[in-house]
Amino acid sequence: LARKLMDFIEELSEKIFNCYFVDLFVRVTNTVAIDMYRNFGYVVHKTVKEYYSGSEDAYDMRKALGRDVQRKSMIPLPNPVHISDLKIPL
């Protein structure tokens, strides 16, 4: 079920919205989900400090789509960022 959902999101992102990548956030302690997403081709792009309720960190995991031929969107950032540094649309 998870694979089908992610395939749908990736296809929609690529074919309808012409995105460079798909990303998702997962708790750094959720090793089961992290392993699953890695098996789906996602990599940890960055760590976001205090993402969950201001107390638990998250990984921003990404998977490049066809438009990102050189896979630049998947290059990991060397340092963590804080949740307040993210530009999240309201």
PDB file of C-alpha atoms in Angstrom:
ATOM      1  CA  LEU A   1       0.000   0.000   0.000  1.00  0.00           C
ATOM      2  CA  ALA A   2       2.799   2.439   0.921  1.00  0.00           C
ATOM      3  CA  ARG A   3       4.624   1.737  -2.340  1.00  0.00           C
ATOM      4  CA  LYS A   4       1.452   2.356  -4.376  1.00  0.00           C
ATOM      5  CA  LEU A   5       0.790   5.637  -2.573  1.00  0.00           C
ATOM      6  CA  MET A   6       4.354   6.863  -3.086  1.00  0.00           C
ATOM      7  CA  ASP A   7       4.279   5.818  -6.757  1.00  0.00           C
ATOM      8  CA  PHE A   8       1.079   7.840  -7.186  1.00  0.00           C
ATOM      9  CA  ILE A   9       2.542  10.916  -5.454  1.00  0.00           C
ATOM     10  CA  GLU A  10       5.745  10.702  -7.492  1.00  0.00           C
ATOM     11  CA  GLU A  11       3.872  10.311 -10.777  1.00  0.00           C
ATOM     12  CA  LEU A  12       1.528  13.192  -9.968  1.00  0.00           C
ATOM     13  CA  SER A  13       4.444  15.403  -8.914  1.00  0.00           C
ATOM     14  CA  GLU A  14       6.363  14.663 -12.078  1.00  0.00           C
ATOM     15  CA  LYS A  15       3.672  14.576 -14.753  1.00  0.00           C
ATOM     16  CA  ILE A  16       1.156  17.125 -13.478  1.00  0.00           C
ATOM     17  CA  PHE A  17       3.260  19.560 -11.459  1.00  0.00           C
ATOM     18  CA  ASN A  18       6.612  19.117 -13.289  1.00  0.00           C
ATOM     19  CA  CYS A  19       8.527  18.927  -9.987  1.00  0.00           C
ATOM     20  CA  TYR A  20      12.234  18.341  -9.609  1.00  0.00           C
ATOM     21  CA  PHE A  21      11.812  16.133  -6.546  1.00  0.00           C
ATOM     22  CA  VAL A  22       9.453  14.737  -3.928  1.00  0.00           C
ATOM     23  CA  ASP A  23      10.321  15.201  -0.289  1.00  0.00           C
ATOM     24  CA  LEU A  24       8.846  14.070   2.976  1.00  0.00           C
ATOM     25  CA  PHE A  25       9.599  14.491   6.652  1.00  0.00           C
ATOM     26  CA  VAL A  26      10.074  11.591   9.035  1.00  0.00           C
ATOM     27  CA  ARG A  27      11.070  11.422  12.709  1.00  0.00           C
ATOM     28  CA  VAL A  28      14.753  10.586  13.060  1.00  0.00           C
ATOM     29  CA  THR A  29      13.744   7.843  15.510  1.00  0.00           C
ATOM     30  CA  ASN A  30      11.379   6.144  13.031  1.00  0.00           C
ATOM     31  CA  THR A  31      13.893   3.679  11.630  1.00  0.00           C
ATOM     32  CA  VAL A  32      11.229   1.452  10.071  1.00  0.00           C
ATOM     33  CA  ALA A  33       9.907   4.320   7.933  1.00  0.00           C
ATOM     34  CA  ILE A  34      13.408   5.586   7.120  1.00  0.00           C
ATOM     35  CA  ASP A  35      14.431   2.143   5.858  1.00  0.00           C
ATOM     36  CA  MET A  36      11.225   1.839   3.836  1.00  0.00           C
ATOM     37  CA  TYR A  37      11.738   5.222   2.153  1.00  0.00           C
ATOM     38  CA  ARG A  38      15.389   4.393   1.432  1.00  0.00           C
ATOM     39  CA  ASN A  39      14.188   1.227  -0.302  1.00  0.00           C
ATOM     40  CA  PHE A  40      11.889   3.470  -2.366  1.00  0.00           C
ATOM     41  CA  GLY A  41      14.918   5.527  -3.487  1.00  0.00           C
ATOM     42  CA  TYR A  42      14.761   8.418  -1.007  1.00  0.00           C
ATOM     43  CA  VAL A  43      17.844   9.865   0.692  1.00  0.00           C
ATOM     44  CA  VAL A  44      18.236  12.074   3.748  1.00  0.00           C
ATOM     45  CA  HIS A  45      18.630  15.579   2.340  1.00  0.00           C
ATOM     46  CA  LYS A  46      18.790  17.410   5.671  1.00  0.00           C
ATOM     47  CA  THR A  47      18.029  17.178   9.372  1.00  0.00           C
ATOM     48  CA  VAL A  48      15.469  19.639  10.708  1.00  0.00           C
ATOM     49  CA  LYS A  49      15.914  20.425  14.392  1.00  0.00           C
ATOM     50  CA  GLU A  50      12.805  20.491  16.604  1.00  0.00           C
ATOM     51  CA  TYR A  51      10.461  19.738  13.675  1.00  0.00           C
ATOM     52  CA  TYR A  52       7.964  17.730  15.723  1.00  0.00           C
ATOM     53  CA  SER A  53       6.340  19.690  18.560  1.00  0.00           C
ATOM     54  CA  GLY A  54       9.516  21.680  19.029  1.00  0.00           C
ATOM     55  CA  SER A  55      11.260  18.735  20.633  1.00  0.00           C
ATOM     56  CA  GLU A  56      11.997  15.992  18.119  1.00  0.00           C
ATOM     57  CA  ASP A  57      14.119  16.248  14.990  1.00  0.00           C
ATOM     58  CA  ALA A  58      13.073  15.124  11.514  1.00  0.00           C
ATOM     59  CA  TYR A  59      14.808  14.025   8.368  1.00  0.00           C
ATOM     60  CA  ASP A  60      13.796  15.728   5.149  1.00  0.00           C
ATOM     61  CA  MET A  61      14.058  12.804   2.740  1.00  0.00           C
ATOM     62  CA  ARG A  62      14.045  13.399  -1.007  1.00  0.00           C
ATOM     63  CA  LYS A  63      13.783  11.527  -4.243  1.00  0.00           C
ATOM     64  CA  ALA A  64      14.740  13.195  -7.508  1.00  0.00           C
ATOM     65  CA  LEU A  65      12.297  13.037 -10.399  1.00  0.00           C
ATOM     66  CA  GLY A  66      13.019  12.998 -14.134  1.00  0.00           C
ATOM     67  CA  ARG A  67      13.358  16.762 -14.418  1.00  0.00           C
ATOM     68  CA  ASP A  68      16.363  16.714 -12.040  1.00  0.00           C
ATOM     69  CA  VAL A  69      18.649  14.900 -14.457  1.00  0.00           C
ATOM     70  CA  GLN A  70      21.793  15.561 -12.435  1.00  0.00           C
ATOM     71  CA  ARG A  71      20.075  14.661  -9.117  1.00  0.00           C
ATOM     72  CA  LYS A  72      21.209  17.913  -7.508  1.00  0.00           C
ATOM     73  CA  SER A  73      18.103  18.029  -5.312  1.00  0.00           C
ATOM     74  CA  MET A  74      19.329  14.935  -3.485  1.00  0.00           C
ATOM     75  CA  ILE A  75      22.706  16.282  -2.407  1.00  0.00           C
ATOM     76  CA  PRO A  76      22.686  16.164   1.418  1.00  0.00           C
ATOM     77  CA  LEU A  77      23.179  19.401   3.321  1.00  0.00           C
ATOM     78  CA  PRO A  78      26.190  19.240   5.648  1.00  0.00           C
ATOM     79  CA  ASN A  79      24.536  20.915   8.648  1.00  0.00           C
ATOM     80  CA  PRO A  80      21.127  20.630  10.315  1.00  0.00           C
ATOM     81  CA  VAL A  81      18.612  23.446   9.973  1.00  0.00           C
ATOM     82  CA  HIS A  82      16.057  24.650  12.502  1.00  0.00           C
ATOM     83  CA  ILE A  83      12.336  24.485  11.837  1.00  0.00           C
ATOM     84  CA  SER A  84      12.220  28.280  11.942  1.00  0.00           C
ATOM     85  CA  ASP A  85      14.619  28.362   8.960  1.00  0.00           C
ATOM     86  CA  LEU A  86      12.157  26.548   6.694  1.00  0.00           C
ATOM     87  CA  LYS A  87       9.856  28.450   4.388  1.00  0.00           C
ATOM     88  CA  ILE A  88       6.536  26.720   4.928  1.00  0.00           C
ATOM     89  CA  PRO A  89       3.543  28.165   3.055  1.00  0.00           C
ATOM     90  CA  LEU A  90       0.484  28.826   5.192  1.00  0.00           C
TER      91      LEU A  90
END
